[in-house]
mmCIF file of C-alpha atoms in Angstrom:
data_model
loop_
_atom_site.group_PDB
_atom_site.id
_atom_site.type_symbol
_atom_site.label_atom_id
_atom_site.label_comp_id
_atom_site.label_asym_id
_atom_site.label_seq_id
_atom_site.Cartn_x
_atom_site.Cartn_y
_atom_site.Cartn_z
ATOM 1 C CA UNK A 1 -34.542 -10.887 -14.710
ATOM 2 C CA UNK A 2 -32.050 -10.391 -17.513
ATOM 3 C CA UNK A 3 -29.174 -12.856 -17.885
ATOM 4 C CA UNK A 4 -26.556 -10.192 -17.102
ATOM 5 C CA UNK A 5 -28.419 -9.165 -13.926
ATOM 6 C CA UNK A 6 -28.737 -12.777 -12.821
ATOM 7 C CA UNK A 7 -25.030 -13.358 -13.489
ATOM 8 C CA UNK A 8 -24.118 -10.256 -11.468
ATOM 9 C CA UNK A 9 -26.251 -11.489 -8.570
ATOM 10 C CA UNK A 10 -24.578 -14.907 -8.654
ATOM 11 C CA UNK A 11 -21.113 -13.338 -8.713
ATOM 12 C CA UNK A 12 -22.003 -11.083 -5.783
ATOM 13 C CA UNK A 13 -23.365 -14.033 -3.805
ATOM 14 C CA UNK A 14 -20.245 -16.070 -4.531
ATOM 15 C CA UNK A 15 -18.032 -13.191 -3.413
ATOM 16 C CA UNK A 16 -19.873 -12.966 -0.089
ATOM 17 C CA UNK A 17 -19.726 -16.721 0.375
ATOM 18 C CA UNK A 18 -15.965 -16.691 -0.155
ATOM 19 C CA UNK A 19 -15.386 -13.711 2.132
ATOM 20 C CA UNK A 20 -13.462 -14.829 5.157
ATOM 21 C CA UNK A 21 -11.212 -13.583 7.877
ATOM 22 C CA UNK A 22 -7.496 -13.947 7.113
ATOM 23 C CA UNK A 23 -4.391 -13.646 9.239
ATOM 24 C CA UNK A 24 -2.495 -10.456 8.379
ATOM 25 C CA UNK A 25 0.973 -11.945 8.219
ATOM 26 C CA UNK A 26 2.835 -8.718 7.495
ATOM 27 C CA UNK A 27 1.538 -7.021 10.650
ATOM 28 C CA UNK A 28 4.338 -6.428 13.152
ATOM 29 C CA UNK A 29 2.647 -7.658 16.338
ATOM 30 C CA UNK A 30 4.113 -5.147 18.728
ATOM 31 C CA UNK A 31 4.430 -4.111 21.484
ATOM 32 C CA UNK A 32 2.609 -7.326 22.501
ATOM 33 C CA UNK A 33 2.120 -10.525 20.527
ATOM 34 C CA UNK A 34 -1.494 -10.103 19.428
ATOM 35 C CA UNK A 35 -2.304 -11.554 16.032
ATOM 36 C CA UNK A 36 -4.227 -9.449 13.535
ATOM 37 C CA UNK A 37 -7.010 -10.953 11.445
ATOM 38 C CA UNK A 38 -8.896 -8.883 8.887
ATOM 39 C CA UNK A 39 -11.409 -8.974 6.063
ATOM 40 C CA UNK A 40 -11.196 -6.308 3.371
ATOM 41 C CA UNK A 41 -14.272 -5.295 1.333
ATOM 42 C CA UNK A 42 -14.561 -6.106 -2.389
ATOM 43 C CA UNK A 43 -12.878 -3.897 -4.953
ATOM 44 C CA UNK A 44 -16.286 -2.574 -5.975
ATOM 45 C CA UNK A 45 -16.148 -0.351 -2.868
ATOM 46 C CA UNK A 46 -13.883 2.646 -3.401
ATOM 47 C CA UNK A 47 -11.652 3.473 -0.463
ATOM 48 C CA UNK A 48 -10.593 4.640 1.896
ATOM 49 C CA UNK A 49 -12.695 2.205 3.942
ATOM 50 C CA UNK A 50 -14.142 2.608 7.442
ATOM 51 C CA UNK A 51 -12.557 0.267 9.991
ATOM 52 C CA UNK A 52 -14.421 -1.770 12.611
ATOM 53 C CA UNK A 53 -12.259 -3.475 15.250
ATOM 54 C CA UNK A 54 -14.144 -6.382 16.866
ATOM 55 C CA UNK A 55 -12.571 -7.631 20.112
ATOM 56 C CA UNK A 56 -13.385 -11.095 21.418
ATOM 57 C CA UNK A 57 -14.202 -12.321 24.940
ATOM 58 C CA UNK A 58 -12.121 -14.448 27.321
ATOM 59 C CA UNK A 59 -11.771 -18.068 26.171
ATOM 60 C CA UNK A 60 -12.453 -16.727 22.690
ATOM 61 C CA UNK A 61 -10.462 -16.096 19.548
ATOM 62 C CA UNK A 62 -10.516 -13.862 16.497
ATOM 63 C CA UNK A 63 -11.863 -16.634 14.284
ATOM 64 C CA UNK A 64 -14.392 -17.753 16.883
ATOM 65 C CA UNK A 65 -15.721 -14.238 17.422
ATOM 66 C CA UNK A 66 -15.908 -13.635 13.679
ATOM 67 C CA UNK A 67 -18.085 -16.731 13.424
ATOM 68 C CA UNK A 68 -20.328 -15.606 16.273
ATOM 69 C CA UNK A 69 -20.764 -12.080 14.883
ATOM 70 C CA UNK A 70 -21.568 -10.712 11.427
ATOM 71 C CA UNK A 71 -19.050 -7.907 10.969
ATOM 72 C CA UNK A 72 -17.101 -9.758 8.265
ATOM 73 C CA UNK A 73 -20.207 -10.329 6.144
ATOM 74 C CA UNK A 74 -21.527 -6.845 6.836
ATOM 75 C CA UNK A 75 -18.154 -5.382 5.913
ATOM 76 C CA UNK A 76 -18.404 -7.100 2.546
ATOM 77 C CA UNK A 77 -21.881 -5.669 2.061
ATOM 78 C CA UNK A 78 -21.208 -2.153 3.360
ATOM 79 C CA UNK A 79 -17.595 -1.537 2.397
ATOM 80 C CA UNK A 80 -15.716 -1.515 5.719
ATOM 81 C CA UNK A 81 -12.630 -3.357 6.928
ATOM 82 C CA UNK A 82 -13.312 -5.774 9.797
ATOM 83 C CA UNK A 83 -10.335 -6.320 12.115
ATOM 84 C CA UNK A 84 -10.378 -9.061 14.745
ATOM 85 C CA UNK A 85 -7.452 -9.026 17.187
ATOM 86 C CA UNK A 86 -6.483 -12.416 18.620
ATOM 87 C CA UNK A 87 -5.422 -12.551 22.267
ATOM 88 C CA UNK A 88 -1.958 -13.815 23.156
ATOM 89 C CA UNK A 89 -2.973 -15.154 26.591
ATOM 90 C CA UNK A 90 -3.649 -18.785 27.372
ATOM 91 C CA UNK A 91 -7.173 -17.973 28.538
ATOM 92 C CA UNK A 92 -7.965 -15.720 25.612
ATOM 93 C CA UNK A 93 -8.375 -12.545 27.709
ATOM 94 C CA UNK A 94 -6.944 -9.144 26.809
ATOM 95 C CA UNK A 95 -4.725 -7.066 29.082
ATOM 96 C CA UNK A 96 -6.905 -4.313 30.546
ATOM 97 C CA UNK A 97 -5.079 -4.320 33.882
ATOM 98 C CA UNK A 98 -1.501 -3.130 33.377
ATOM 99 C CA UNK A 99 -0.312 0.454 33.577
ATOM 100 C CA UNK A 100 1.175 -0.008 30.104
ATOM 101 C CA UNK A 101 -2.118 -0.851 28.422
ATOM 102 C CA UNK A 102 -3.910 1.913 30.349
ATOM 103 C CA UNK A 103 -1.466 4.595 29.155
ATOM 104 C CA UNK A 104 -1.390 6.266 25.730
ATOM 105 C CA UNK A 105 1.539 4.784 23.786
ATOM 106 C CA UNK A 106 2.557 3.039 26.985
ATOM 107 C CA UNK A 107 2.659 -0.467 25.534
ATOM 108 C CA UNK A 108 0.307 -3.335 26.251
ATOM 109 C CA UNK A 109 -2.475 -4.842 24.184
ATOM 110 C CA UNK A 110 -4.226 -1.516 23.668
ATOM 111 C CA UNK A 111 -1.253 -0.118 21.762
ATOM 112 C CA UNK A 112 -0.931 -3.279 19.662
ATOM 113 C CA UNK A 113 -4.592 -2.920 18.625
ATOM 114 C CA UNK A 114 -4.046 0.773 17.830
ATOM 115 C CA UNK A 115 -1.105 -0.343 15.680
ATOM 116 C CA UNK A 116 -3.439 -2.729 13.824
ATOM 117 C CA UNK A 117 -5.539 0.280 12.869
ATOM 118 C CA UNK A 118 -2.410 2.101 11.704
ATOM 119 C CA UNK A 119 -1.482 -0.919 9.598
ATOM 120 C CA UNK A 120 -4.971 -1.034 8.068
ATOM 121 C CA UNK A 121 -4.733 2.658 7.174
ATOM 122 C CA UNK A 122 -1.293 2.303 5.600
ATOM 123 C CA UNK A 123 -1.633 -1.096 3.911
ATOM 124 C CA UNK A 124 -5.353 -1.855 3.468
ATOM 125 C CA UNK A 125 -6.697 1.550 2.387
ATOM 126 C CA UNK A 126 -8.416 2.195 5.708
ATOM 127 C CA UNK A 127 -9.898 5.569 6.603
ATOM 128 C CA UNK A 128 -8.264 7.050 9.735
ATOM 129 C CA UNK A 129 -11.265 9.324 10.225
ATOM 130 C CA UNK A 130 -13.748 6.453 10.475
ATOM 131 C CA UNK A 131 -12.369 3.978 13.005
ATOM 132 C CA UNK A 132 -14.647 2.154 15.449
ATOM 133 C CA UNK A 133 -14.420 -0.606 18.059
ATOM 134 C CA UNK A 134 -16.884 -3.160 19.363
ATOM 135 C CA UNK A 135 -16.381 -5.930 21.896
ATOM 136 C CA UNK A 136 -17.954 -8.430 24.251
ATOM 137 C CA UNK A 137 -16.919 -9.109 27.865
ATOM 138 C CA UNK A 138 -13.089 -8.897 27.861
ATOM 139 C CA UNK A 139 -13.477 -7.354 24.416
ATOM 140 C CA UNK A 140 -15.906 -4.800 25.839
ATOM 141 C CA UNK A 141 -13.434 -3.985 28.599
ATOM 142 C CA UNK A 142 -10.730 -3.506 25.968
ATOM 143 C CA UNK A 143 -13.045 -1.391 23.793
ATOM 144 C CA UNK A 144 -13.680 0.911 26.753
ATOM 145 C CA UNK A 145 -9.917 1.086 27.294
ATOM 146 C CA UNK A 146 -9.347 1.921 23.625
ATOM 147 C CA UNK A 147 -11.866 4.759 23.899
ATOM 148 C CA UNK A 148 -9.976 6.142 26.895
ATOM 149 C CA UNK A 149 -6.372 5.531 25.868
ATOM 150 C CA UNK A 150 -6.695 6.249 22.127
ATOM 151 C CA UNK A 151 -9.415 8.891 21.691
ATOM 152 C CA UNK A 152 -7.348 10.208 18.790
ATOM 153 C CA UNK A 153 -7.831 6.909 16.937
ATOM 154 C CA UNK A 154 -11.372 5.694 17.698
ATOM 155 C CA UNK A 155 -14.430 7.758 16.811
ATOM 156 C CA UNK A 156 -17.125 5.576 18.405
ATOM 157 C CA UNK A 157 -17.259 2.403 20.476
ATOM 158 C CA UNK A 158 -19.977 -0.157 21.243
ATOM 159 C CA UNK A 159 -19.533 -2.398 24.302
ATOM 160 C CA UNK A 160 -21.418 -5.498 25.383
ATOM 161 C CA UNK A 161 -21.272 -6.572 29.029
ATOM 162 C CA UNK A 162 -18.133 -4.709 30.037
ATOM 163 C CA UNK A 163 -16.787 -2.537 32.849
ATOM 164 C CA UNK A 164 -15.559 1.071 33.048
ATOM 165 C CA UNK A 165 -12.213 1.884 31.485
ATOM 166 C CA UNK A 166 -9.530 1.251 34.097
ATOM 167 C CA UNK A 167 -11.840 -0.666 36.428
ATOM 168 C CA UNK A 168 -9.623 -3.757 36.121
ATOM 169 C CA UNK A 169 -6.396 -1.890 36.874
ATOM 170 C CA UNK A 170 -4.225 -4.158 39.032
ATOM 171 C CA UNK A 171 -1.210 -2.838 40.927
ATOM 172 C CA UNK A 172 1.904 -4.512 39.584
ATOM 173 C CA UNK A 173 0.243 -6.143 36.576
ATOM 174 C CA UNK A 174 2.499 -6.196 33.525
ATOM 175 C CA UNK A 175 1.818 -6.217 29.802
ATOM 176 C CA UNK A 176 3.522 -9.631 29.468
ATOM 177 C CA UNK A 177 1.588 -11.310 32.271
ATOM 178 C CA UNK A 178 -0.402 -14.451 31.386
ATOM 179 C CA UNK A 179 -3.157 -14.532 32.311
ATOM 180 C CA UNK A 180 -3.749 -10.758 32.452
ATOM 181 C CA UNK A 181 -4.725 -9.362 35.857
ATOM 182 C CA UNK A 182 -8.199 -10.021 37.232
ATOM 183 C CA UNK A 183 -9.986 -7.627 39.616
ATOM 184 C CA UNK A 184 -12.722 -9.381 41.595
ATOM 185 C CA UNK A 185 -14.098 -6.191 43.132
ATOM 186 C CA UNK A 186 -14.684 -4.728 39.681
ATOM 187 C CA UNK A 187 -16.078 -7.912 38.164
ATOM 188 C CA UNK A 188 -18.481 -8.291 41.089
ATOM 189 C CA UNK A 189 -19.759 -4.731 40.706
ATOM 190 C CA UNK A 190 -18.303 -3.636 44.030
ATOM 191 C CA UNK A 191 -15.968 -0.943 42.705
ATOM 192 C CA UNK A 192 -18.132 2.164 42.961
ATOM 193 C CA UNK A 193 -16.713 5.623 42.249
ATOM 194 C CA UNK A 194 -18.057 9.083 41.615
ATOM 195 C CA UNK A 195 -18.536 10.191 38.027
ATOM 196 C CA UNK A 196 -15.662 12.646 38.508
ATOM 197 C CA UNK A 197 -13.331 9.891 39.744
ATOM 198 C CA UNK A 198 -14.170 7.647 36.803
ATOM 199 C CA UNK A 199 -13.784 10.556 34.413
ATOM 200 C CA UNK A 200 -10.414 11.486 35.863
ATOM 201 C CA UNK A 201 -9.300 7.896 35.404
ATOM 202 C CA UNK A 202 -9.972 8.203 31.676
ATOM 203 C CA UNK A 203 -8.380 11.635 31.372
ATOM 204 C CA UNK A 204 -5.238 10.355 33.115
ATOM 205 C CA UNK A 205 -4.843 7.694 30.427
ATOM 206 C CA UNK A 206 -3.853 10.383 27.937
ATOM 207 C CA UNK A 207 -2.739 13.452 29.903
ATOM 208 C CA UNK A 208 -3.055 16.706 28.021
ATOM 209 C CA UNK A 209 -5.409 15.373 25.372
ATOM 210 C CA UNK A 210 -8.051 17.992 24.547
ATOM 211 C CA UNK A 211 -9.437 16.697 21.261
ATOM 212 C CA UNK A 212 -12.755 15.085 20.435
ATOM 213 C CA UNK A 213 -13.736 12.051 22.507
ATOM 214 C CA UNK A 214 -15.343 8.909 21.062
ATOM 215 C CA UNK A 215 -19.088 8.357 21.234
ATOM 216 C CA UNK A 216 -20.180 5.375 23.351
ATOM 217 C CA UNK A 217 -22.948 2.796 23.057
ATOM 218 C CA UNK A 218 -23.230 0.514 26.108
ATOM 219 C CA UNK A 219 -25.215 -2.730 26.529
ATOM 220 C CA UNK A 220 -25.558 -4.679 29.784
ATOM 221 C CA UNK A 221 -27.845 -7.384 31.147
ATOM 222 C CA UNK A 222 -29.407 -7.051 34.590
ATOM 223 C CA UNK A 223 -28.722 -10.754 35.320
ATOM 224 C CA UNK A 224 -25.041 -10.711 34.376
ATOM 225 C CA UNK A 225 -23.231 -12.881 36.932
ATOM 226 C CA UNK A 226 -19.770 -12.534 35.380
ATOM 227 C CA UNK A 227 -19.347 -8.761 35.102
ATOM 228 C CA UNK A 228 -22.214 -7.764 37.324
ATOM 229 C CA UNK A 229 -24.875 -5.228 36.496
ATOM 230 C CA UNK A 230 -23.619 -2.324 38.690
ATOM 231 C CA UNK A 231 -20.843 -1.967 36.098
ATOM 232 C CA UNK A 232 -23.453 -0.689 33.650
ATOM 233 C CA UNK A 233 -24.218 2.384 35.740
ATOM 234 C CA UNK A 234 -20.527 2.909 36.509
ATOM 235 C CA UNK A 235 -19.780 2.992 32.775
ATOM 236 C CA UNK A 236 -22.537 5.532 32.197
ATOM 237 C CA UNK A 237 -21.207 7.635 35.085
ATOM 238 C CA UNK A 238 -17.709 7.514 33.631
ATOM 239 C CA UNK A 239 -18.506 8.452 30.079
ATOM 240 C CA UNK A 240 -21.189 11.009 30.899
ATOM 241 C CA UNK A 241 -18.532 12.791 32.963
ATOM 242 C CA UNK A 242 -15.875 12.526 30.254
ATOM 243 C CA UNK A 243 -18.317 13.796 27.634
ATOM 244 C CA UNK A 244 -19.864 16.464 29.875
ATOM 245 C CA UNK A 245 -23.390 15.017 29.771
ATOM 246 C CA UNK A 246 -26.266 14.619 32.226
ATOM 247 C CA UNK A 247 -30.014 14.015 32.475
ATOM 248 C CA UNK A 248 -30.535 11.078 30.113
ATOM 249 C CA UNK A 249 -33.806 10.540 28.270
ATOM 250 C CA UNK A 250 -35.062 7.073 29.170
ATOM 251 C CA UNK A 251 -37.406 4.936 27.071
ATOM 252 C CA UNK A 252 -38.669 1.554 28.271
ATOM 253 C CA UNK A 253 -39.213 -1.546 26.129
ATOM 254 C CA UNK A 254 -36.799 -0.234 23.486
ATOM 255 C CA UNK A 255 -35.537 -1.690 21.181
ATOM 256 C CA UNK A 256 -37.224 -4.811 22.567
ATOM 257 C CA UNK A 257 -39.462 -5.786 25.458
ATOM 258 C CA UNK A 258 -37.755 -5.431 28.839
ATOM 259 C CA UNK A 259 -34.921 -3.243 27.586
ATOM 260 C CA UNK A 260 -34.518 0.389 28.633
ATOM 261 C CA UNK A 261 -32.692 2.864 26.430
ATOM 262 C CA UNK A 262 -30.967 5.938 27.889
ATOM 263 C CA UNK A 263 -29.852 8.741 25.571
ATOM 264 C CA UNK A 264 -27.416 11.385 26.810
ATOM 265 C CA UNK A 265 -26.983 14.664 24.985
ATOM 266 C CA UNK A 266 -28.367 15.902 21.703
ATOM 267 C CA UNK A 267 -29.474 13.538 18.974
ATOM 268 C CA UNK A 268 -31.217 10.193 18.757
ATOM 269 C CA UNK A 269 -30.080 6.638 19.449
ATOM 270 C CA UNK A 270 -27.926 6.719 16.296
ATOM 271 C CA UNK A 271 -26.300 10.121 16.711
ATOM 272 C CA UNK A 272 -26.137 10.982 20.428
ATOM 273 C CA UNK A 273 -22.731 11.011 22.140
ATOM 274 C CA UNK A 274 -23.722 8.390 24.741
ATOM 275 C CA UNK A 275 -26.448 5.739 24.597
ATOM 276 C CA UNK A 276 -27.065 2.945 27.095
ATOM 277 C CA UNK A 277 -29.216 -0.183 26.904
ATOM 278 C CA UNK A 278 -30.204 -2.020 30.085
ATOM 279 C CA UNK A 279 -31.440 -5.512 29.168
ATOM 280 C CA UNK A 280 -33.832 -6.854 31.809
ATOM 281 C CA UNK A 281 -33.241 -10.512 32.670
ATOM 282 C CA UNK A 282 -30.351 -10.921 30.240
ATOM 283 C CA UNK A 283 -27.180 -12.567 31.533
ATOM 284 C CA UNK A 284 -23.607 -12.526 30.331
ATOM 285 C CA UNK A 285 -23.490 -11.516 27.616
ATOM 286 C CA UNK A 286 -26.013 -9.405 25.718
ATOM 287 C CA UNK A 287 -26.673 -10.703 22.178
ATOM 288 C CA UNK A 288 -24.792 -8.782 19.518
ATOM 289 C CA UNK A 289 -26.801 -6.063 17.754
ATOM 290 C CA UNK A 290 -24.682 -5.570 14.658
ATOM 291 C CA UNK A 291 -27.204 -3.426 12.781
ATOM 292 C CA UNK A 292 -27.448 -1.043 15.735
ATOM 293 C CA UNK A 293 -23.651 -0.893 15.960
ATOM 294 C CA UNK A 294 -23.211 0.047 12.314
ATOM 295 C CA UNK A 295 -25.980 2.671 12.543
ATOM 296 C CA UNK A 296 -24.354 4.146 15.666
ATOM 297 C CA UNK A 297 -21.019 4.252 13.851
ATOM 298 C CA UNK A 298 -22.646 6.046 10.934
ATOM 299 C CA UNK A 299 -21.686 3.305 8.478
ATOM 300 C CA UNK A 300 -25.347 2.505 7.732
ATOM 301 C CA UNK A 301 -28.571 4.433 8.225
#
């Protein structure tokens, strides 16, 4: 290897090693008090950059989730902005229960996260046409909410061990409540609705919206004892109705032994509008599949 090539490799490695998540201090944390953390790709990547919003679980944090996932490092390698919202609640959960957060521009944590994307577009050279969300547990619940409440912002979403959008709605819950509302019937997989009812719940989050809806990738373990497995099928019912899809193509032992993949609509596991993964014997929560997420988002092949 030539000296100049070796030097370039060392510089690139050092850049990746130094890449870290930083608090975005000039973000106006409104309408709620969520903190915004972000990692911007190196200058060698011309913008505007895709944006991946990664939403942490209860009892988690932006920095903790960034350490448990690889979106910061992958953003440095593939040229996208990684945003990690940080919950304001004492228990680290996000508000997916209040009417405010379940209503387009209604307030709540969902609007604060949408405002983080707006900030990234305006200040960090983000691409408004390539915005994606991924989350685990409470973060998965919020990612589903973002897909329903802000379909004009998010183009695709990947959720790990979540519940349908609006499943945690709690009468009287407010956007300032700490901790956010908890719905036992939903968490326990006892809230069963028709596909039409779930679909209407999403459509009512943004009345009158008739634009393109986000694509969804959904992971859930059959042995999940926190957000129980029936929520997997309820999510598929919801989004297949919203997207006008039916008759999934199922493949067993894909992408690993014991998992079953379900593809709805035209395309493959990377391009279809709705893809589900049922993970046999896996609890709460399903291990993160970052490479699959980025391929589903169209950031990588």
